[in-house]
PDB file of C-alpha atoms in Angstrom:
ATOM      1  CA  MET L 211       2.096   1.307   7.242  1.00  0.00           C
ATOM      2  CA  ILE L 212       0.161   1.627  10.499  1.00  0.00           C
ATOM      3  CA  TYR L 213      -3.181   0.927   8.802  1.00  0.00           C
ATOM      4  CA  LEU L 214      -1.873  -2.257   7.154  1.00  0.00           C
ATOM      5  CA  GLY L 215      -0.466  -3.411  10.500  1.00  0.00           C
ATOM      6  CA  ILE L 216      -3.817  -2.843  12.200  1.00  0.00           C
ATOM      7  CA  LEU L 217      -5.613  -4.785   9.457  1.00  0.00           C
ATOM      8  CA  LEU L 218      -3.171  -7.691   9.811  1.00  0.00           C
ATOM      9  CA  VAL L 219      -3.647  -7.782  13.596  1.00  0.00           C
ATOM     10  CA  LEU L 220      -7.432  -7.733  13.142  1.00  0.00           C
ATOM     11  CA  LEU L 221      -7.209 -10.550  10.588  1.00  0.00           C
ATOM     12  CA  ALA L 222      -5.078 -12.567  13.012  1.00  0.00           C
ATOM     13  CA  CYS L 223      -7.707 -12.047  15.721  1.00  0.00           C
ATOM     14  CA  MET L 224     -10.423 -13.270  13.343  1.00  0.00           C
ATOM     15  CA  VAL L 225      -8.333 -16.363  12.517  1.00  0.00           C
ATOM     16  CA  LEU L 226      -7.946 -17.111  16.240  1.00  0.00           C
ATOM     17  CA  LEU L 227     -11.691 -16.674  16.803  1.00  0.00           C
ATOM     18  CA  ASP L 228     -12.424 -18.903  13.822  1.00  0.00           C
ATOM     19  CA  ALA L 229      -9.964 -21.552  15.004  1.00  0.00           C
ATOM     20  CA  LYS L 230     -11.410 -21.604  18.521  1.00  0.00           C
ATOM     21  CA  GLY L 231     -15.013 -21.930  17.400  1.00  0.00           C
ATOM     22  CA  LYS L 232     -14.403 -23.774  14.118  1.00  0.00           C
ATOM     23  CA  LEU L 233     -16.826 -21.340  12.540  1.00  0.00           C
ATOM     24  CA  PHE L 234     -15.761 -20.873   8.948  1.00  0.00           C
ATOM     25  CA  LEU L 235     -12.330 -21.663   7.482  1.00  0.00           C
ATOM     26  CA  PHE L 236     -11.557 -24.150  10.241  1.00  0.00           C
ATOM     27  CA  ARG L 237     -14.889 -25.954   9.738  1.00  0.00           C
ATOM     28  CA  HIS L 238     -14.766 -26.326   5.930  1.00  0.00           C
ATOM     29  CA  PRO L 239     -11.365 -25.045   4.692  1.00  0.00           C
ATOM     30  CA  VAL L 240     -11.809 -25.529   0.945  1.00  0.00           C
ATOM     31  CA  ARG L 241     -15.350 -24.146   0.798  1.00  0.00           C
ATOM     32  CA  GLY L 242     -14.352 -21.347   3.184  1.00  0.00           C
ATOM     33  CA  ILE L 243     -11.368 -20.251   1.113  1.00  0.00           C
ATOM     34  CA  LEU L 244     -13.476 -20.364  -2.046  1.00  0.00           C
ATOM     35  CA  ALA L 245     -16.256 -18.291  -0.449  1.00  0.00           C
ATOM     36  CA  LEU L 246     -13.750 -15.805   0.968  1.00  0.00           C
ATOM     37  CA  ALA L 247     -12.012 -15.465  -2.405  1.00  0.00           C
ATOM     38  CA  LEU L 248     -15.306 -14.997  -4.257  1.00  0.00           C
ATOM     39  CA  GLY L 249     -16.588 -12.446  -1.734  1.00  0.00           C
ATOM     40  CA  THR L 250     -13.340 -10.504  -1.758  1.00  0.00           C
ATOM     41  CA  GLY L 251     -13.195 -10.680  -5.558  1.00  0.00           C
ATOM     42  CA  PHE L 252     -16.715  -9.281  -5.782  1.00  0.00           C
ATOM     43  CA  PHE L 253     -15.786  -6.278  -3.642  1.00  0.00           C
ATOM     44  CA  VAL L 254     -12.498  -5.738  -5.501  1.00  0.00           C
ATOM     45  CA  LEU L 255     -14.485  -5.619  -8.747  1.00  0.00           C
ATOM     46  CA  TRP L 256     -16.959  -3.248  -7.077  1.00  0.00           C
ATOM     47  CA  ASP L 257     -14.092  -0.952  -6.054  1.00  0.00           C
ATOM     48  CA  VAL L 258     -12.505  -1.058  -9.516  1.00  0.00           C
ATOM     49  CA  LEU L 259     -15.812  -0.085 -11.133  1.00  0.00           C
ATOM     50  CA  ALA L 260     -16.317   2.709  -8.594  1.00  0.00           C
ATOM     51  CA  ILE L 261     -12.770   3.988  -9.227  1.00  0.00           C
ATOM     52  CA  ARG L 262     -13.455   4.064 -12.975  1.00  0.00           C
ATOM     53  CA  GLN L 263     -16.626   6.066 -12.322  1.00  0.00           C
ATOM     54  CA  GLY L 264     -14.680   8.504 -10.142  1.00  0.00           C
ATOM     55  CA  ILE L 265     -16.628   7.549  -7.007  1.00  0.00           C
ATOM     56  CA  PHE L 266     -13.658   6.182  -5.026  1.00  0.00           C
ATOM     57  CA  LEU L 267     -10.459   8.206  -4.920  1.00  0.00           C
ATOM     58  CA  HIS L 268      -7.305   7.460  -2.966  1.00  0.00           C
ATOM     59  CA  LYS L 269      -5.741  10.231  -0.911  1.00  0.00           C
ATOM     60  CA  GLU L 270      -2.179   9.996   0.342  1.00  0.00           C
ATOM     61  CA  SER L 271      -1.765   9.320   4.060  1.00  0.00           C
ATOM     62  CA  GLN L 272       1.194   8.776   6.347  1.00  0.00           C
ATOM     63  CA  LEU L 273      -0.698   5.842   7.838  1.00  0.00           C
ATOM     64  CA  MET L 274      -0.587   3.864   4.588  1.00  0.00           C
ATOM     65  CA  THR L 275       2.255   2.117   2.755  1.00  0.00           C
ATOM     66  CA  GLY L 276       1.790   4.017  -0.493  1.00  0.00           C
ATOM     67  CA  ILE L 277       1.831   0.733  -2.420  1.00  0.00           C
ATOM     68  CA  MET L 278      -0.842   0.708  -5.096  1.00  0.00           C
ATOM     69  CA  VAL L 279      -2.195  -2.501  -6.669  1.00  0.00           C
ATOM     70  CA  GLY L 280      -4.037  -0.475  -9.284  1.00  0.00           C
ATOM     71  CA  GLU L 281      -4.907   3.078 -10.146  1.00  0.00           C
ATOM     72  CA  GLN L 282      -6.415   4.677  -7.013  1.00  0.00           C
ATOM     73  CA  PHE L 283      -6.381   1.205  -5.367  1.00  0.00           C
ATOM     74  CA  PRO L 284      -4.053   0.926  -2.341  1.00  0.00           C
ATOM     75  CA  LEU L 285      -2.726  -2.372  -1.002  1.00  0.00           C
ATOM     76  CA  GLU L 286      -4.535  -1.776   2.282  1.00  0.00           C
ATOM     77  CA  GLU L 287      -7.888  -1.875   0.486  1.00  0.00           C
ATOM     78  CA  VAL L 288      -7.303  -5.509  -0.495  1.00  0.00           C
ATOM     79  CA  PHE L 289      -6.619  -6.468   3.118  1.00  0.00           C
ATOM     80  CA  PHE L 290      -9.608  -4.450   4.308  1.00  0.00           C
ATOM     81  CA  LEU L 291     -11.875  -6.305   1.862  1.00  0.00           C
ATOM     82  CA  ILE L 292     -10.499  -9.673   3.008  1.00  0.00           C
ATOM     83  CA  PHE L 293     -11.134  -8.618   6.623  1.00  0.00           C
ATOM     84  CA  LEU L 294     -14.637  -7.381   5.781  1.00  0.00           C
ATOM     85  CA  CYS L 295     -15.633 -10.638   4.096  1.00  0.00           C
ATOM     86  CA  TYR L 296     -13.995 -12.853   6.733  1.00  0.00           C
ATOM     87  CA  CYS L 297     -15.617 -10.924   9.568  1.00  0.00           C
ATOM     88  CA  ALA L 298     -19.055 -11.122   7.930  1.00  0.00           C
ATOM     89  CA  MET L 299     -18.718 -14.842   7.277  1.00  0.00           C
ATOM     90  CA  ILE L 300     -17.610 -15.585  10.841  1.00  0.00           C
ATOM     91  CA  ALA L 301     -20.500 -13.511  12.193  1.00  0.00           C
ATOM     92  CA  PHE L 302     -22.946 -15.350   9.923  1.00  0.00           C
ATOM     93  CA  ALA L 303     -21.522 -18.764  10.846  1.00  0.00           C
ATOM     94  CA  GLY L 304     -21.425 -17.930  14.559  1.00  0.00           C
ATOM     95  CA  LEU L 305     -24.957 -16.553  14.789  1.00  0.00           C
ATOM     96  CA  PRO L 306     -26.680 -19.941  15.234  1.00  0.00           C
ATOM     97  CA  MET L 307     -24.176 -20.812  17.978  1.00  0.00           C
ATOM     98  CA  LEU L 308     -24.913 -17.517  19.716  1.00  0.00           C
ATOM     99  CA  VAL L 309     -28.663 -18.089  19.501  1.00  0.00           C
ATOM    100  CA  ARG L 310     -28.293 -21.600  20.933  1.00  0.00           C
ATOM    101  CA  GLY L 311     -26.152 -20.195  23.735  1.00  0.00           C
ATOM    102  CA  LEU L 312     -28.732 -17.544  24.581  1.00  0.00           C
ATOM    103  CA  ARG L 313     -31.418 -20.240  24.686  1.00  0.00           C
ATOM    104  CA  GLY L 314     -29.271 -22.326  26.998  1.00  0.00           C
ATOM    105  CA  GLU L 315     -28.836 -25.105  24.452  1.00  0.00           C
ATOM    106  CA  ARG L 316     -25.577 -27.004  24.197  1.00  0.00           C
ATOM    107  CA  HIS L 317     -23.274 -26.484  21.176  1.00  0.00           C
ATOM    108  CA  VAL L 318     -22.400 -29.635  19.248  1.00  0.00           C
ATOM    109  CA  PRO L 319     -19.747 -28.997  16.541  1.00  0.00           C
TER     110      PRO L 319
END
């Protein structure tokens, strides 16, 4: 349960960062949700294929809920993949703003 809680707090922090800078979901909500869903779906499929091949195996932990969404596929993995994709997309969207800031240019949303 602790791991899921940490992932939810991290996701909330990413939402706050996104809202403040209007970087991804808060800039283009429909396109952002679609991109996030497609990215997360890609990695879920990747995990499912790896589980079938015996590459990924789930081991019990007191830090996890124990809820499985599939064979060898814990609930926390779904939230981790959402966080991974959201974090990458915010970093990608924020990079031009960072570069402009380092150059001393003004940000215009």
